[in-house]
Coordinates of C-alpha atoms in Angstrom, one line a residue:
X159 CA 2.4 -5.8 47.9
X160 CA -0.2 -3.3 46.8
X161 CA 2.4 -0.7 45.0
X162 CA 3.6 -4.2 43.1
X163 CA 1.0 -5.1 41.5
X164 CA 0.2 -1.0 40.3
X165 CA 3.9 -1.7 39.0
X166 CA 3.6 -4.4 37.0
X167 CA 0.2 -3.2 35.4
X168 CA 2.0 0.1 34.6
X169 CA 4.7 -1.9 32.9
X170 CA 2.2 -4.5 30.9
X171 CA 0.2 -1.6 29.6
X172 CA 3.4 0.6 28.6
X173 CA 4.5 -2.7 26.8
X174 CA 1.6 -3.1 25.3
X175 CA 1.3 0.4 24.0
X176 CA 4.8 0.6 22.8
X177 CA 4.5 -2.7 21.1
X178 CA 1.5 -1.6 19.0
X179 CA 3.1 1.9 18.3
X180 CA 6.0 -0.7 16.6
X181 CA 3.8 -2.7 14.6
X182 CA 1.3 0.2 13.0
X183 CA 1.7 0.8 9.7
X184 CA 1.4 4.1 7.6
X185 CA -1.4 4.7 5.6
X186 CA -0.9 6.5 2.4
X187 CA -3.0 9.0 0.8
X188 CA -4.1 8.0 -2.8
X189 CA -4.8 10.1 -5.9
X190 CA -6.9 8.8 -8.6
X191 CA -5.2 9.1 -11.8
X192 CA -6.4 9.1 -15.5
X193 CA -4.9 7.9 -19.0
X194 CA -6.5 8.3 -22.0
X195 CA -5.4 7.3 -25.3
X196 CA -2.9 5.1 -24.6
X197 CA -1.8 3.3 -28.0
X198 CA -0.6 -0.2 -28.1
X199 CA -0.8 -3.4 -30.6
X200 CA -2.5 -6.5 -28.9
X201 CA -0.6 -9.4 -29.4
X202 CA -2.0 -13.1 -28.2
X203 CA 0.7 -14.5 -26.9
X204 CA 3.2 -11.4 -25.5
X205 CA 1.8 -9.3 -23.2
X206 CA 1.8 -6.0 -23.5
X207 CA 2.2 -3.7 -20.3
X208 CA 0.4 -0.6 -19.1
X209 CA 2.6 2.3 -19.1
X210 CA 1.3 3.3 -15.8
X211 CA 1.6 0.1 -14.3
X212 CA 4.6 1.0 -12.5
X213 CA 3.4 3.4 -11.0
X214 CA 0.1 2.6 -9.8
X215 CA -0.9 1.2 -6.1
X216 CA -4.3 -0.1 -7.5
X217 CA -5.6 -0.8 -10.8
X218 CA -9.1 1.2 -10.9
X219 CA -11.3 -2.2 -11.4
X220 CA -14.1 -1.2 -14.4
X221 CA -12.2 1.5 -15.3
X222 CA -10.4 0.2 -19.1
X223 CA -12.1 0.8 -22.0
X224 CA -10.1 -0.5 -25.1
X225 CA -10.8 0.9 -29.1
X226 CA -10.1 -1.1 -32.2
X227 CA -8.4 2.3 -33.9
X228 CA -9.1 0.7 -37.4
X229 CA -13.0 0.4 -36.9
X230 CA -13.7 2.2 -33.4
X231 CA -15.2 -0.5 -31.9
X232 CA -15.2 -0.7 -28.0
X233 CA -13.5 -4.7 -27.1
X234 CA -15.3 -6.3 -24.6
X235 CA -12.9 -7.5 -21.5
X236 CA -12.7 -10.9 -20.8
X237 CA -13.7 -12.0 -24.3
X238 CA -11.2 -10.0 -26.7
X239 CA -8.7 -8.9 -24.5
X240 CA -7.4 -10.0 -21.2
X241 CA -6.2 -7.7 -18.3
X242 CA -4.4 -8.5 -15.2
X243 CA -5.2 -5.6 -12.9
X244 CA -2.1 -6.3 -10.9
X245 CA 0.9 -6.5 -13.7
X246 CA -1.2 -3.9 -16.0
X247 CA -0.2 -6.6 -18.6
X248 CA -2.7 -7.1 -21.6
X249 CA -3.0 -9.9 -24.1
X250 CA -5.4 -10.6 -27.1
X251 CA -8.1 -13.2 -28.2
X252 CA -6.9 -14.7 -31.6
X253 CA -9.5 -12.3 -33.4
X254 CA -7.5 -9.1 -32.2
X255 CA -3.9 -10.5 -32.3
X256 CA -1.9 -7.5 -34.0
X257 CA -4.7 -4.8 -33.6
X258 CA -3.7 -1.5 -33.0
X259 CA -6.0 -0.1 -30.0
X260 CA -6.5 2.9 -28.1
X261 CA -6.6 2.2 -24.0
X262 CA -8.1 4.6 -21.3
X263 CA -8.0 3.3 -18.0
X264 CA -7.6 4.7 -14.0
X265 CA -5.3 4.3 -11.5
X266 CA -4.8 5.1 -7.7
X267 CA -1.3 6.4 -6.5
X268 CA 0.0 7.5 -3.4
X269 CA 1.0 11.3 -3.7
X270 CA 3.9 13.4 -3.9
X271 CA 3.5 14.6 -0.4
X272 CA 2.8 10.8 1.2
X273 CA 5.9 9.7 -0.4
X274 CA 7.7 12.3 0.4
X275 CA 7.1 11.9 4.3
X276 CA 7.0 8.5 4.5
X277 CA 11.0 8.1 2.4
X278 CA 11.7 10.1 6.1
X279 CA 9.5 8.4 8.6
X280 CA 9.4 4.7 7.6
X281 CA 13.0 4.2 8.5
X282 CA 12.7 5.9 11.9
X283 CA 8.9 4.0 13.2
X284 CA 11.3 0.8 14.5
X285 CA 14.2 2.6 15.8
X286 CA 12.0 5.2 17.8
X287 CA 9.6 2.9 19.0
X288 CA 12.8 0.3 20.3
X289 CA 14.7 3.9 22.6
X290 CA 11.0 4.5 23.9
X291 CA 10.1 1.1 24.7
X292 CA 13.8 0.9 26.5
X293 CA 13.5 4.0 28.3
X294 CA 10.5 3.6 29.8
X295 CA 11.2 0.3 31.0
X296 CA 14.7 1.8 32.1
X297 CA 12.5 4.4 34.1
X298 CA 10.1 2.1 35.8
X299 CA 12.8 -0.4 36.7
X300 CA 14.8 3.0 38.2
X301 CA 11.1 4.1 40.1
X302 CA 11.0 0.4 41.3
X303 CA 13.8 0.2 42.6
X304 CA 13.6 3.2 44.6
X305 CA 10.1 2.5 45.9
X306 CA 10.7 2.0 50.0
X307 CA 11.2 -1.6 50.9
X308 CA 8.2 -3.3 52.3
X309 CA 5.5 -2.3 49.7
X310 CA 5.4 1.2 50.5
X311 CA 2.5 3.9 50.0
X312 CA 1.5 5.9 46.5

């Protein structure tokens, strides 16, 4: 009875380990990136889009700093332009509708060698984890079954 219930703790843990290993996720290493000068005409009521924005895991919060190029005055955020950090899409107040402006901002990306590792690993993590989650069940179930009948002695 002993060697039975070392069995099935053996099992619930290597469940429970293999389980987790399934449901981790990768991590991906970030660069910051910087654009400066980015020219665009504000328009009130169609967006405009960030260049970058396709390409960026997070929007830099703080990080935009938007010229008037016909007088070089720096537009306040919030009040003459509006930004939504997730699209990268920018729209005017009425004062700046059609102004020509230049747009720095920052960026975070995953790298070249993150994406490059995780286009092979990512489909593998469920596969893997499935064959070693079903052979080592397979191999307790084969060491159970040919423990000595009666309990037997570790």
């Amino acid at each position: 009875m002993n060697g039975n219930i070392w069995t099935v703790a053996i099992v619930v843990v290597l469940a429970g380990v293999l389980f987790l290993g399934v449901s981790t996720q990768h991590e991906s290493a970030t660069v910051t990136e910087n654009v400066t000068d980015e020219l665009h005409t504000l328009n009130e009521t169609e967006p405009i889009v960030l260049e970058a924005s396709d390409d960026w895991y997070h929007f830099v919060e703080g990080s935009d700093v938007v010229e008037s190029n016909a007088t070089g005055e720096q537009l306040e955020r919030g009040t003459d332009y509006f930004l939504d950090n997730e699209s990268g899409e920018i729209t005017s107040s009425t004062e700046y509708d059609g102004a020509t402006v230049s747009i720095d901002y920052e960026y975070t990306t995953t790298d070249d060698q993150t994406e490059s590792i995780a286009a092979v690993v990512e489909p593998l993590a469920v596969p893997i984890a499935w064959t070693a989650l079903i052979a080592g069940v397979g191999t307790i179930l084969l060491w159970i079954a040919r423990l000595p009948s009666g309990g037997g002695s570790w």
